[in-house]
Short mmCIF file of C-alpha atoms in Angstrom, two decimals:
data_model
loop_
_atom_site.label_atom_id
_atom_site.label_comp_id
_atom_site.label_asym_id
_atom_site.label_seq_id
_atom_site.Cartn_x
_atom_site.Cartn_y
_atom_site.Cartn_z
CA MET T 1 0.30 -0.15 -0.22
CA VAL T 2 2.69 1.96 0.74
CA PRO T 3 4.17 2.16 -2.93
CA SER T 4 1.52 2.07 -3.91
CA ALA T 5 0.05 5.58 -2.25
CA VAL T 6 3.26 6.44 -2.75
CA THR T 7 3.21 6.13 -6.40
CA SER T 8 -0.47 7.73 -6.07
CA ALA T 9 1.18 11.24 -3.80
CA ARG T 10 3.67 10.97 -7.10
CA ARG T 11 1.52 10.72 -9.49
CA ARG T 12 -0.83 13.29 -8.42
CA HIS T 13 2.60 15.23 -7.76
CA ALA T 14 3.30 15.17 -10.92
CA VAL T 15 -0.34 16.13 -12.19
CA ILE T 16 0.54 18.85 -10.53
CA THR T 17 4.02 20.45 -11.26
CA GLY T 18 2.33 19.67 -15.47
CA ILE T 19 0.06 21.88 -14.30
CA ILE T 20 2.21 24.86 -13.74
CA ALA T 21 4.49 23.96 -16.16
CA ALA T 22 1.54 24.49 -18.73
CA VAL T 23 0.95 27.48 -16.90
CA VAL T 24 4.55 29.08 -17.44
CA LEU T 25 4.66 28.32 -20.87
CA THR T 26 1.66 30.26 -21.81
CA GLY T 27 3.15 32.94 -19.92
CA LEU T 28 6.47 33.08 -21.32
CA VAL T 29 3.98 32.43 -24.88
CA LEU T 30 2.49 35.74 -24.11
CA VAL T 31 5.91 37.52 -22.89
CA ALA T 32 7.67 36.77 -25.97
CA PRO T 33 5.87 38.81 -28.64
CA MET T 34 5.64 42.07 -26.21
CA ALA T 35 9.61 42.27 -26.37
CA GLU T 36 9.27 41.83 -29.45
CA SER T 37 6.93 45.18 -30.28
CA ALA T 38 9.35 46.66 -27.77
CA THR T 39 12.54 45.93 -29.43
CA PRO T 40 12.63 46.42 -33.43
CA ASP T 41 14.06 43.94 -35.57
CA GLY T 42 13.93 41.27 -32.94
CA ALA T 43 16.67 42.11 -31.02
CA GLN T 44 15.45 42.15 -27.39
CA THR T 45 16.98 44.39 -24.49
CA PRO T 46 18.68 43.13 -21.50
CA GLY T 47 15.24 44.92 -20.09
CA ALA T 48 13.35 42.26 -21.51
CA ILE T 49 15.90 39.83 -21.55
CA ARG T 50 15.85 40.13 -16.90
CA SER T 51 11.88 40.71 -17.24
CA MET T 52 11.74 36.63 -18.59
CA ALA T 53 14.48 35.09 -16.42
CA PHE T 54 12.89 37.30 -13.56
CA ALA T 55 9.74 35.32 -14.93
CA LEU T 56 10.10 31.80 -14.64
CA THR T 57 11.12 31.95 -10.77
CA PRO T 58 7.94 32.08 -8.23
CA GLN T 59 9.10 35.29 -6.75
CA ALA T 60 8.37 37.14 -9.85
CA LEU T 61 4.54 35.81 -9.27
CA GLN T 62 4.91 37.61 -5.99
CA VAL T 63 5.93 40.87 -7.47
CA SER T 64 3.13 40.74 -9.46
CA ALA T 65 1.52 40.21 -7.06
CA ASP T 66 2.62 42.85 -4.84
CA VAL T 67 2.44 45.32 -7.90
CA THR T 68 -0.83 44.01 -8.44
CA ALA T 69 -2.22 44.86 -4.54
CA THR T 70 0.00 48.03 -3.90
CA PRO T 71 -1.04 51.40 -6.48
CA THR T 72 2.96 52.42 -8.04
CA PRO T 73 2.18 56.51 -9.00
CA ARG T 74 3.17 57.13 -12.47
CA VAL T 75 5.28 58.98 -14.22
CA ILE T 76 5.50 60.39 -17.70
CA LEU T 77 7.83 61.97 -19.44
CA ILE T 78 7.68 63.23 -22.76
CA ARG T 79 11.56 63.94 -23.80
CA PRO T 80 11.79 66.62 -26.51
CA THR T 81 11.71 65.02 -30.02
CA SER T 82 15.17 63.07 -31.34
CA THR T 83 16.54 64.99 -35.13
CA SER T 84 15.79 62.94 -37.81
CA GLY T 85 18.47 60.09 -38.83
CA SER T 86 18.54 58.64 -35.06
CA LEU T 87 16.21 55.91 -33.67
CA PRO T 88 14.65 56.18 -30.25
CA THR T 89 16.41 54.20 -27.67
CA ALA T 90 14.22 52.63 -25.17
CA THR T 91 14.54 53.62 -22.04
CA ALA T 92 14.71 50.64 -19.53
CA PRO T 93 12.32 50.62 -16.51
CA PRO T 94 12.87 52.92 -13.36
CA SER T 95 13.60 50.84 -9.91
CA ARG T 96 10.60 49.74 -8.69
CA ALA T 97 12.47 50.92 -4.98
CA ALA T 98 13.55 53.78 -6.11
CA LEU T 99 9.37 54.96 -7.11
CA PRO T 100 7.52 56.98 -4.35
CA THR T 101 4.55 55.01 -2.37
CA ALA T 102 1.70 57.09 -2.02
CA THR T 103 2.58 59.93 -3.86
CA ARG T 104 0.09 62.35 -6.84
CA SER T 105 0.82 62.21 -10.39
CA VAL T 106 3.64 64.23 -11.11
CA ILE T 107 2.93 64.60 -15.00
CA THR T 108 6.02 66.86 -15.95
CA ILE T 109 5.96 68.02 -20.01
CA GLU T 110 8.60 69.68 -21.55
CA THR T 111 8.02 71.21 -25.19
CA PRO T 112 10.15 69.95 -28.00
CA ALA T 113 12.26 72.37 -29.37
CA PRO T 114 13.71 73.01 -33.65
CA SER T 115 16.97 71.75 -34.11
CA GLY T 116 19.75 73.49 -32.95
CA VAL T 117 18.05 76.63 -31.84
CA THR T 118 18.03 77.08 -27.91
CA PRO T 119 14.29 78.44 -27.58
CA THR T 120 14.54 81.73 -26.06
CA PRO T 121 11.57 81.55 -22.66
CA THR T 122 8.35 83.94 -23.55
CA ALA T 123 6.94 85.68 -20.95
CA ALA T 124 3.80 84.37 -19.73
CA VAL T 125 0.36 86.74 -21.22
CA ALA T 126 -1.42 87.33 -17.97
CA PRO T 127 -5.25 86.26 -18.08
CA THR T 128 -7.37 88.91 -19.04
CA THR T 129 -10.47 90.75 -17.28
CA PRO T 130 -13.38 91.86 -18.08
CA THR T 131 -12.42 95.45 -17.78
CA THR T 132 -9.31 96.78 -20.26
CA ALA T 133 -5.92 96.37 -17.99
CA THR T 134 -4.32 99.97 -17.91
CA PRO T 135 -1.90 101.17 -20.47
CA SER T 136 0.71 101.94 -18.51
CA PRO T 137 1.73 105.85 -18.36
CA THR T 138 3.02 107.16 -21.99
CA ALA T 139 4.56 110.74 -21.75
CA THR T 140 1.69 113.01 -22.66
CA PRO T 141 2.95 115.69 -24.96
CA ALA T 142 2.83 118.77 -23.57
CA PRO T 143 -0.54 120.43 -25.34
CA THR T 144 -0.40 123.08 -27.90
CA ALA T 145 -2.17 126.18 -27.16
CA THR T 146 -5.06 126.22 -29.90
CA PRO T 147 -3.92 129.80 -32.19
CA LEU T 148 -5.98 132.45 -31.54
CA PRO T 149 -7.73 134.13 -34.82
CA THR T 150 -5.08 136.24 -35.85
CA PRO T 151 -7.12 140.15 -35.57
CA THR T 152 -7.38 141.66 -39.12
CA PRO T 153 -5.02 145.00 -38.75
CA SER T 154 -6.01 148.13 -39.29
CA PRO T 155 -5.81 149.93 -42.64
CA SER T 156 -2.20 151.39 -41.34
CA PRO T 157 -1.52 155.34 -41.96
CA ALA T 158 1.63 156.11 -44.60
CA ALA T 159 3.35 157.65 -42.43
CA ALA T 160 5.77 155.16 -39.89
CA PRO T 161 4.03 154.97 -36.36
CA THR T 162 5.54 157.27 -33.95
CA LEU T 163 6.86 155.08 -30.62
CA ALA T 164 7.83 157.18 -27.91
CA PRO T 165 10.87 154.89 -26.58
CA ALA T 166 10.42 153.85 -22.97
CA ARG T 167 14.04 154.56 -21.97
CA ASP T 168 16.52 157.73 -22.31
CA VAL T 169 18.42 157.02 -25.26
CA ARG T 170 21.79 158.67 -25.61
CA LEU T 171 24.31 157.25 -27.67
CA GLN T 172 27.94 158.67 -28.43
CA PHE T 173 30.34 158.84 -30.77
CA THR T 174 33.93 159.87 -31.56
CA ALA T 175 35.70 161.73 -34.22
CA GLU T 176 36.45 158.42 -35.90
CA ASP T 177 32.56 157.39 -36.77
CA TRP T 178 32.63 160.29 -38.50
CA ALA T 179 32.54 158.15 -41.90
CA GLY T 180 33.46 160.13 -45.35
CA GLY T 181 35.61 162.88 -44.17
CA TYR T 182 39.54 162.81 -43.35
CA TYR T 183 40.13 161.13 -40.24
CA ARG T 184 43.45 162.26 -38.14
CA GLY T 185 43.81 160.23 -34.74
CA ASP T 186 47.15 161.19 -33.10
CA SER T 187 45.97 164.64 -31.82
CA GLN T 188 49.48 166.71 -32.96
CA ALA T 189 47.72 169.09 -34.51
CA TYR T 190 44.56 170.73 -32.34
CA GLY T 191 44.71 168.82 -29.73
CA ARG T 192 42.45 165.92 -29.98
CA PRO T 193 41.71 163.71 -32.95
CA TRP T 194 39.48 164.94 -35.09
CA THR T 195 37.62 164.61 -38.67
CA ALA T 196 38.06 166.71 -41.51
CA VAL T 197 35.00 167.96 -43.98
CA TYR T 198 36.61 170.06 -46.78
CA GLY T 199 35.19 172.05 -49.86
CA ALA T 200 32.64 170.93 -51.55
CA LEU T 201 34.68 169.97 -54.61
CA SER T 202 37.06 167.89 -52.12
CA ASP T 203 37.66 164.07 -51.60
CA TYR T 204 35.52 165.04 -48.69
CA PRO T 205 32.90 167.28 -49.08
CA GLN T 206 31.56 165.71 -45.63
CA ALA T 207 31.05 163.42 -42.69
CA THR T 208 28.21 160.90 -41.44
CA LEU T 209 27.33 159.36 -39.03
CA GLY T 210 25.72 155.81 -38.57
CA PHE T 211 23.32 154.77 -35.50
CA THR T 212 20.55 152.39 -35.18
CA LEU T 213 17.00 153.03 -33.37
CA ASP T 214 14.89 150.26 -32.24
CA ALA T 215 11.95 152.08 -31.92
CA THR T 216 10.67 155.65 -33.95
CA PRO T 217 11.04 158.50 -31.68
CA GLY T 218 7.59 160.76 -30.46
CA ARG T 219 9.45 163.81 -29.86
CA ALA T 220 12.23 165.89 -30.85
CA ALA T 221 16.20 164.96 -30.02
CA THR T 222 19.39 166.99 -30.05
CA ILE T 223 22.78 166.70 -31.66
CA SER T 224 25.98 167.75 -29.98
CA ILE T 225 28.47 168.27 -31.81
CA THR T 226 32.21 168.88 -30.88
CA GLY T 227 33.97 171.46 -33.79
CA LEU T 228 36.47 173.79 -34.92
CA ASP T 229 36.13 176.10 -38.00
CA ASP T 230 38.89 177.32 -40.23
CA GLU T 231 41.62 179.58 -39.65
CA TRP T 232 39.89 182.36 -42.04
CA GLU T 233 37.57 184.85 -40.40
CA THR T 234 34.85 183.97 -42.58
CA LEU T 235 32.87 181.01 -41.00
CA ASN T 236 32.10 178.46 -44.23
CA PRO T 237 28.88 178.02 -44.98
CA ILE T 238 27.46 174.47 -43.95
CA THR T 239 24.54 171.61 -44.08
CA LEU T 240 23.68 170.00 -41.01
CA GLU T 241 20.89 166.87 -42.35
CA VAL T 242 19.34 164.20 -40.79
CA ASN T 243 17.83 160.67 -43.52
CA GLY T 244 18.49 162.86 -46.21
CA GLU T 245 16.46 166.04 -44.40
CA THR T 246 18.07 169.48 -44.06
CA VAL T 247 17.65 170.27 -40.50
CA TYR T 248 19.94 173.47 -40.81
CA THR T 249 22.04 175.07 -43.21
CA GLY T 250 23.43 178.48 -42.92
CA PRO T 251 26.95 179.59 -41.56
CA SER T 252 28.89 176.81 -39.38
CA PRO T 253 28.34 177.68 -35.66
CA PHE T 254 32.19 176.84 -34.60
CA VAL T 255 34.96 179.55 -33.26
CA ASN T 256 37.52 180.53 -36.06
CA TRP T 257 40.67 178.45 -35.14
CA ASP T 258 43.18 180.98 -33.83
CA GLY T 259 46.14 180.41 -35.79
CA ILE T 260 48.54 179.58 -32.95
CA GLY T 261 51.17 176.80 -33.33
CA ASN T 262 49.60 173.40 -34.17
CA GLY T 263 46.77 174.04 -32.70
CA ALA T 264 46.99 172.37 -28.96
CA ASN T 265 44.63 175.24 -27.56
CA ALA T 266 42.42 175.75 -30.35
CA ALA T 267 38.43 177.04 -29.42
CA TRP T 268 36.78 173.93 -29.56
CA THR T 269 33.08 174.27 -29.45
CA THR T 270 30.08 171.89 -28.21
CA VAL T 271 27.29 173.04 -29.98
CA PRO T 272 23.67 171.66 -29.81
CA PHE T 273 20.42 170.95 -32.54
CA THR T 274 17.17 170.47 -32.61
CA ILE T 275 16.32 167.56 -34.42
CA PRO T 276 12.47 167.78 -34.55
CA SER T 277 9.74 164.63 -34.13
CA GLY T 278 9.46 162.88 -36.93
CA VAL T 279 12.24 162.48 -38.61
CA LEU T 280 14.57 159.84 -36.73
CA ARG T 281 12.84 156.49 -37.35
CA THR T 282 13.26 152.86 -36.91
CA GLY T 283 16.15 151.38 -38.04
CA PRO T 284 19.21 152.95 -39.27
CA ASN T 285 19.23 156.43 -39.26
CA GLU T 286 22.42 158.65 -40.52
CA ILE T 287 23.01 162.65 -39.60
CA THR T 288 25.15 163.94 -42.21
CA PHE T 289 27.23 167.63 -41.98
CA ALA T 290 28.69 169.34 -45.26
CA ASN T 291 30.86 171.73 -45.74
CA ARG T 292 29.23 173.65 -48.67
CA THR T 293 32.28 176.13 -49.35
CA PRO T 294 32.53 175.43 -53.25
CA VAL T 295 36.39 174.95 -52.96
CA ALA T 296 38.83 171.35 -53.66
CA SER T 297 41.27 172.58 -51.55
CA PHE T 298 43.08 169.40 -48.95
CA ASN T 299 45.32 170.17 -45.83
CA SER T 300 44.52 174.01 -45.98
CA PRO T 301 41.28 176.02 -45.78
CA PRO T 302 38.16 175.96 -46.22
CA TYR T 303 38.01 173.61 -43.55
CA VAL T 304 35.85 172.70 -40.64
CA LEU T 305 36.92 169.91 -37.98
CA LEU T 306 34.44 167.20 -36.43
CA ALA T 307 35.23 165.66 -33.04
CA ASP T 308 33.03 163.88 -30.23
CA ALA T 309 29.08 163.72 -30.65
CA VAL T 310 26.63 162.47 -28.62
CA LEU T 311 22.46 162.03 -29.94
CA GLU T 312 20.35 162.35 -27.25
CA ILE T 313 16.52 161.49 -26.78
CA SER T 314 14.49 161.83 -23.92
CA GLY T 315 12.39 159.35 -23.18
CA ARG T 316 9.85 161.26 -20.79
CA ALA T 317 5.83 161.92 -21.37
CA ALA T 318 5.93 165.14 -22.44
CA GLY T 319 3.30 167.47 -24.18
CA ALA T 320 3.19 167.25 -28.59
CA PRO T 321 6.43 167.96 -30.06
CA THR T 322 6.95 170.73 -31.67
CA ALA T 323 9.31 171.14 -34.34
CA VAL T 324 12.09 173.39 -33.53
CA PRO T 325 14.65 174.40 -35.81
CA ILE T 326 18.41 173.97 -36.15
CA VAL T 327 20.02 177.43 -34.40
CA PRO T 328 23.32 176.79 -33.30
CA SER T 329 22.83 177.86 -29.79
CA SER T 330 24.96 180.80 -27.68
CA VAL T 331 26.24 180.38 -24.65
CA ALA T 332 25.14 182.72 -22.14
CA ALA T 333 26.65 183.90 -19.05
CA ALA T 334 24.97 185.30 -16.05
CA PHE T 335 26.58 188.09 -13.53
CA THR T 336 25.25 188.75 -9.80
CA ALA T 337 26.30 192.77 -8.59
CA ALA T 338 28.99 190.89 -6.29
CA ASP T 339 31.02 189.91 -10.23
CA TRP T 340 31.55 193.99 -10.38
CA THR T 341 35.06 194.41 -8.48
CA GLY T 342 36.73 197.84 -8.20
CA ALA T 343 33.38 199.31 -7.12
CA PHE T 344 32.10 199.46 -3.46
CA PHE T 345 29.70 196.22 -2.54
CA ARG T 346 26.53 196.04 -0.52
CA GLY T 347 25.15 192.54 -1.07
CA ASP T 348 22.97 192.82 1.99
CA ALA T 349 19.66 195.05 -0.39
CA GLN T 350 18.97 197.09 3.13
CA PHE T 351 18.48 199.71 0.40
CA TYR T 352 17.38 200.05 -3.21
CA GLY T 353 15.37 196.57 -2.84
CA ARG T 354 18.80 194.73 -4.16
CA PRO T 355 22.42 193.50 -3.71
CA TRP T 356 24.12 195.86 -5.39
CA SER T 357 27.82 197.98 -6.44
CA ALA T 358 28.43 201.69 -6.49
CA VAL T 359 30.97 203.29 -9.11
CA TYR T 360 31.37 206.69 -7.69
CA GLY T 361 33.16 209.68 -9.49
CA ALA T 362 36.35 209.79 -11.39
CA ALA T 363 38.40 211.12 -8.44
CA SER T 364 37.39 208.45 -5.54
CA PRO T 365 38.54 206.12 -4.52
CA TYR T 366 35.52 204.04 -6.60
CA PRO T 367 35.89 204.87 -9.80
CA ARG T 368 34.82 201.75 -11.80
CA ALA T 369 33.55 198.06 -12.14
CA THR T 370 35.27 195.02 -13.94
CA ILE T 371 33.72 192.34 -14.33
CA ARG T 372 35.81 189.06 -16.31
CA PHE T 373 35.18 186.02 -17.71
CA ARG T 374 36.64 183.49 -20.37
CA LEU T 375 35.28 182.50 -23.72
CA ASP T 376 35.83 178.94 -25.24
CA GLY T 377 37.24 180.74 -28.89
CA ARG T 378 36.48 184.14 -30.90
CA PRO T 379 32.31 184.58 -30.94
CA SER T 380 31.21 184.00 -34.76
CA GLY T 381 29.20 187.14 -34.21
CA PRO T 382 27.93 190.08 -31.84
CA ALA T 383 28.06 189.48 -28.79
CA THR T 384 24.64 190.93 -26.72
CA PHE T 385 25.39 192.86 -22.91
CA THR T 386 22.84 193.10 -20.83
CA LEU T 387 23.24 195.20 -17.93
CA THR T 388 20.77 195.58 -14.60
CA GLY T 389 21.78 199.88 -13.15
CA LEU T 390 20.22 202.92 -11.10
CA ASP T 391 21.54 206.39 -11.46
CA ASP T 392 21.82 208.63 -8.80
CA GLU T 393 18.82 210.58 -7.06
CA LEU T 394 20.56 214.00 -8.97
CA ALA T 395 18.49 215.56 -12.08
CA GLU T 396 20.96 215.29 -14.16
CA LEU T 397 22.41 211.93 -15.51
CA ASN T 398 26.36 210.82 -14.72
CA PRO T 399 28.62 210.93 -17.46
CA ILE T 400 29.77 207.27 -17.98
CA ALA T 401 32.31 205.05 -20.52
CA ILE T 402 32.12 200.61 -21.26
CA GLU T 403 34.64 199.48 -22.22
CA VAL T 404 35.76 195.86 -23.81
CA ASN T 405 38.95 194.82 -23.25
CA ASP T 406 39.87 198.42 -22.90
CA GLN T 407 38.00 199.60 -26.30
CA GLN T 408 35.03 201.34 -25.57
CA VAL T 409 32.38 200.70 -26.99
CA PHE T 410 30.08 203.50 -25.31
CA SER T 411 30.74 207.09 -23.91
CA GLY T 412 27.84 209.17 -22.64
CA PRO T 413 24.96 210.17 -20.25
CA SER T 414 24.52 207.18 -17.65
CA PRO T 415 21.60 204.72 -19.84
CA PHE T 416 19.62 204.16 -16.28
CA LEU T 417 16.40 205.80 -14.12
CA ASN T 418 17.54 207.89 -11.60
CA TRP T 419 16.45 207.34 -8.28
CA ASP T 420 13.50 208.91 -6.96
CA GLY T 421 14.80 209.71 -3.27
CA ILE T 422 12.23 208.16 -1.72
CA ASP T 423 12.69 206.04 1.76
CA ASN T 424 16.07 203.51 1.09
CA GLY T 425 15.25 202.37 -2.18
CA ALA T 426 12.65 199.22 -1.78
CA ASP T 427 10.87 200.66 -4.96
CA ALA T 428 13.48 202.13 -7.24
CA ALA T 429 13.20 201.90 -10.26
CA TRP T 430 16.55 199.78 -11.68
CA THR T 431 16.81 199.67 -15.73
CA ASP T 432 18.17 196.62 -17.70
CA VAL T 433 20.58 197.84 -20.66
CA THR T 434 21.41 196.15 -23.16
CA VAL T 435 25.21 196.49 -25.31
CA THR T 436 26.14 194.68 -28.86
CA ILE T 437 29.89 194.36 -28.65
CA PRO T 438 31.73 193.50 -31.76
CA ALA T 439 33.04 189.85 -32.48
CA GLU T 440 36.48 191.22 -33.09
CA LEU T 441 36.73 193.04 -29.40
CA LEU T 442 36.58 189.11 -27.98
CA GLU T 443 38.95 186.95 -28.08
CA ARG T 444 39.18 183.33 -27.07
CA GLY T 445 40.66 183.03 -22.99
CA ARG T 446 40.59 185.76 -20.49
CA ASN T 447 38.00 188.76 -21.39
CA GLN T 448 36.83 192.28 -19.17
CA ILE T 449 34.12 195.11 -19.77
CA THR T 450 34.26 197.97 -17.60
CA VAL T 451 31.97 200.59 -16.65
CA THR T 452 33.56 203.96 -15.54
CA ASN T 453 32.05 206.90 -13.92
CA LEU T 454 33.18 210.72 -15.30
CA SER T 455 32.33 212.86 -12.86
CA PRO T 456 34.61 214.58 -11.85
CA SER T 457 33.66 214.41 -7.82
CA GLY T 458 35.32 212.20 -4.68
CA ASN T 459 32.38 211.61 -2.81
CA VAL T 460 32.03 208.09 -1.28
CA ASN T 461 28.13 207.35 0.12
CA ALA T 462 26.53 210.34 -1.85
CA PRO T 463 25.70 212.01 -5.42
CA PRO T 464 27.42 211.68 -8.04
CA TYR T 465 27.39 207.36 -8.71
CA VAL T 466 25.92 204.82 -10.57
CA LEU T 467 24.60 201.50 -8.89
CA LEU T 468 25.18 198.49 -11.30
CA GLY T 469 23.62 194.44 -10.08
CA ASP T 470 23.35 191.69 -12.77
CA ALA T 471 24.39 191.34 -15.49
CA THR T 472 24.25 188.65 -18.94
CA LEU T 473 26.77 187.93 -20.92
CA GLU T 474 25.44 185.99 -25.23
CA ALA T 475 28.01 185.58 -27.27
CA PRO T 476 27.06 183.08 -30.40
CA GLY T 477 29.34 180.07 -31.01
CA THR T 478 31.30 179.98 -27.77
CA SER T 479 31.02 179.37 -23.96
CA VAL T 480 31.37 182.28 -21.20
CA THR T 481 32.38 181.22 -18.37
CA PRO T 482 32.84 183.83 -15.49
CA ILE T 483 35.96 184.41 -13.84
CA THR T 484 35.56 184.97 -9.69
CA PRO T 485 36.57 188.85 -8.41
CA ASP T 486 39.90 188.42 -6.66
CA ASP T 487 39.49 192.09 -4.58
CA SER T 488 37.96 191.72 -1.74
CA ARG T 489 34.36 194.07 -0.56
CA SER T 490 33.65 196.09 2.02
#
């Protein structure tokens, strides 16, 4: 029995073994096609071979059972596409032991890139919202002012507009600024630089100052010119033009040169001319000085020398401008009773209503009175001497004489009215008398005028006497400067 039982047991064992072998063989048949599909050209990878070997052991079944029992996280890797010409290589499955358990699935996606080109990262676009996103601020250009409509200009008058300058204008010129004349700047002759204007037929018949104004003056202007006429007694005829308009024509207003030495002490004279309103204008302007003597001279008379000049335009408000003719001005000097030297002076005005100087009889200590003055040059015409005086209370007028530089210009009865002898003479009838002095009696430099009482008396503080008060001297073409008295008075 035992053998048969053994045999029976063996048979059962064989049957069971056969069944197991059949199951294993059936699994091998199924695994073989899968390996062939994973590896091209019939080549099996070592991983496939390892799978086959591993499947023949019961442990492989146990592993399969483990796989079924414990879910394994999935990891899918999508690699960049390989370049054409190289076949993909099967990647061995990762070791199960390295895979984490109970972990969420992770899917990593790598975007394929073109061959040989490095992809440039692209910023992700923010999701849009229903409202439009505010764009980044852009520098807003400054708003352009809307041009105002241009007013239609009213018809302008034919004449240039008259504009009063907002400030005083003063333009200074030197001798070198006179264009067209003969310029010499070494000051070796006539004591300063100058520009000579010779005869009308010469190469230098005129000289011009040029300048520019930014507005048309609304009133008269003044041009003051410093000049010197030649050594001939007759003055040169000249013309002064401003922008082509003649504003003066006549004898030269400058004093003659005295012909002494090289003219270092020549009597240069500054003469102001008035330019009427409307002659000057906006923009370029010209002032022209012309010598009209019909001679082709050079380095000899006739000539007029020009030096500095000053143009003045006042910006102060004034009334309606009045055209003033240009006439060479005469410079006048004023004298007071105290300027009479040699007479008896009293300045308290307690008698005769004012200060005065008394000229007593010819035999007295005070027989005459003299005033002294300085001229810049010989006058261009007769001078005018005006003096204020009063004769004494006697009915008969005192005989007097008037001398200029020791040359008698008047002799006869006093031209002044008598005092009426009432009270202290506060209402005395002082008289103004004018004496004409020939130009040839006056000289450049120091001059004097003397009034003498010819009554043969030596009285003082009693008649006969003549009282002298203020005086004025006006000499055309030159300036007059009073000389302060040297004599003391009691």
